[in-house]
């Protein structure tokens, strides 16, 4: 890496190729980028910071990253009325997976509903939170953390792009790619629903065929269905999981 690895507007805005992120709120430090956006803003407006003091993960967990190592980004979406929030977090998970895939040139998978997995480690996560008439989608990508800088108490073993291939990356081009990827996949979803992304999701389905644990019961992951639910088989019975977390055998 030659240039200072910064996500300030002067560095990121020239790299944007679409409309997402054209309104770009940046702070060096904030509690959570999720708190910097609200439904009064426009679709595609983005908030980014270098370090969060109260980063939010799914299921009430925290999301902690050392300053200057990760992408911490929230984007305001205003989906058509009646569309499922749960589907949106799959859309954002897929967009993040595709960005990581392009950066690494390695196979990247999506652990339902939206953990981005490389070599069985989670390198990115997504949270989607309703806000007035909109949805604030937050994406965290572990870019340059070393193994020691990653949390050691996570439910799913964490990794970063750096721990995957030993390359330190500038975050700004990755962030620009992520915003473009999200805009593209979200556009497909708005037009065609989850069906438009079904093959891309299926091709990256981490839990398919794996031994999984749901509420302490062991089973097998069958796959993501056309409504975005996870199908699992436990004791010969198929079950559809709408939300929550499914663990897997390492
Ligand atoms: C998860 O996997 O639990 C979701 C993690 C989401 C983290 C991102 S970082 C940017 C945005 N701001 C937050 O406080 N959380 C999301």
XYZ file of C-alpha atoms in Angstrom, residues 95-242:
148
model
C -23.184 -7.729 -2.679
C -20.501 -7.890 0.020
C -19.592 -11.469 -0.964
C -19.160 -10.435 -4.606
C -16.916 -7.519 -3.642
C -14.736 -9.729 -1.457
C -14.614 -12.319 -4.245
C -13.401 -9.759 -6.790
C -10.763 -8.486 -4.353
C -9.397 -11.869 -3.364
C -9.933 -13.866 -6.528
C -10.962 -16.717 -4.242
C -14.253 -18.528 -3.779
C -16.375 -16.660 -1.272
C -19.510 -18.040 0.322
C -22.503 -16.650 2.113
C -23.484 -18.254 5.383
C -27.213 -17.684 5.645
C -28.444 -15.121 6.164
C -25.551 -12.760 5.495
C -22.141 -13.725 6.827
C -19.467 -13.543 4.150
C -17.166 -16.534 4.503
C -13.670 -17.185 3.193
C -11.908 -20.407 4.142
C -14.602 -21.053 6.785
C -13.974 -17.695 8.437
C -16.349 -14.753 8.551
C -14.796 -11.733 6.863
C -17.868 -9.531 6.579
C -21.286 -9.132 8.155
C -24.489 -7.272 7.438
C -27.229 -5.786 9.580
C -30.480 -4.345 8.192
C -32.480 -2.061 10.456
C -35.815 -0.418 9.648
C -35.780 3.356 10.064
C -39.016 5.219 9.390
C -39.949 4.391 5.814
C -36.460 3.192 4.962
C -33.966 0.523 5.826
C -30.440 1.254 6.985
C -28.183 -1.533 5.774
C -24.868 -1.725 7.611
C -21.947 -3.646 6.178
C -18.704 -4.359 7.978
C -15.794 -5.856 6.013
C -12.631 -6.988 7.780
C -9.907 -5.852 5.425
C -6.477 -5.462 7.008
C -6.825 -6.884 10.521
C -4.218 -9.358 11.653
C -5.328 -12.551 13.411
C -4.569 -10.868 16.769
C -6.768 -7.890 15.892
C -9.852 -10.027 15.277
C -12.294 -10.835 18.085
C -11.544 -14.094 19.874
C -15.021 -14.652 21.275
C -17.053 -14.673 18.067
C -19.633 -17.429 17.412
C -18.289 -17.850 13.900
C -14.481 -17.757 13.596
C -13.536 -14.348 12.169
C -11.055 -13.623 9.410
C -10.045 -10.688 7.252
C -8.979 -10.330 3.637
C -5.462 -9.949 5.020
C -5.581 -13.195 7.004
C -6.939 -14.907 3.865
C -4.126 -13.999 1.499
C -1.521 -11.905 3.344
C -2.100 -8.822 1.177
C -2.690 -5.395 2.747
C -5.249 -3.453 0.735
C -6.402 0.107 0.334
C -9.951 0.235 1.564
C -11.268 3.024 -0.669
C -11.422 1.020 -3.943
C -13.047 -1.837 -2.052
C -15.629 0.491 -0.554
C -16.396 1.976 -3.980
C -16.822 -1.537 -5.377
C -19.067 -2.482 -2.459
C -21.353 0.495 -3.043
C -21.553 -0.302 -6.741
C -22.199 -3.987 -6.028
C -24.969 -3.127 -3.568
C -26.564 -0.725 -6.031
C -26.488 -3.383 -8.747
C -27.872 -6.257 -6.656
C -30.458 -4.049 -4.969
C -31.621 -2.846 -8.392
C -32.048 -6.446 -9.556
C -34.006 -7.250 -6.388
C -36.279 -4.208 -6.727
C -37.097 -5.250 -10.312
C -37.246 -9.008 -9.983
C -37.333 -9.909 -6.293
C -35.159 -12.604 -4.815
C -35.688 -14.737 -7.929
C -33.330 -12.363 -9.751
C -30.544 -13.246 -7.303
C -31.479 -16.826 -6.580
C -28.754 -18.459 -8.684
C -26.052 -16.130 -7.332
C -27.139 -16.887 -3.770
C -27.363 -20.628 -4.401
C -23.897 -20.722 -5.937
C -22.427 -19.273 -2.727
C -24.562 -21.067 -0.152
C -22.121 -21.982 2.629
C -24.533 -24.090 4.682
C -25.793 -26.319 1.892
C -24.843 -29.911 2.656
C -23.162 -28.986 5.934
C -23.865 -30.383 9.359
C -25.654 -27.560 11.142
C -27.046 -26.809 14.575
C -30.347 -25.079 15.110
C -31.391 -24.405 18.697
C -28.996 -27.112 19.832
C -30.343 -29.755 17.414
C -28.038 -31.199 14.771
C -29.157 -31.436 11.157
C -28.114 -30.828 7.576
C -28.310 -27.574 5.626
C -30.428 -28.047 2.501
C -30.283 -24.570 1.008
C -31.795 -21.118 0.709
C -35.342 -21.219 -0.673
C -36.934 -18.761 -3.123
C -38.292 -16.695 -0.233
C -34.862 -16.346 1.371
C -35.478 -18.833 4.164
C -32.966 -21.500 5.075
C -34.135 -25.056 4.685
C -32.627 -27.569 7.095
C -33.289 -31.239 7.686
C -33.404 -32.420 11.283
C -34.258 -36.041 12.122
C -35.538 -36.592 8.599
C -37.884 -33.582 8.778
C -37.464 -30.490 6.610
C -37.770 -27.155 8.441
C -37.690 -23.601 7.153
C -35.779 -21.062 9.220
C -36.941 -17.459 8.780
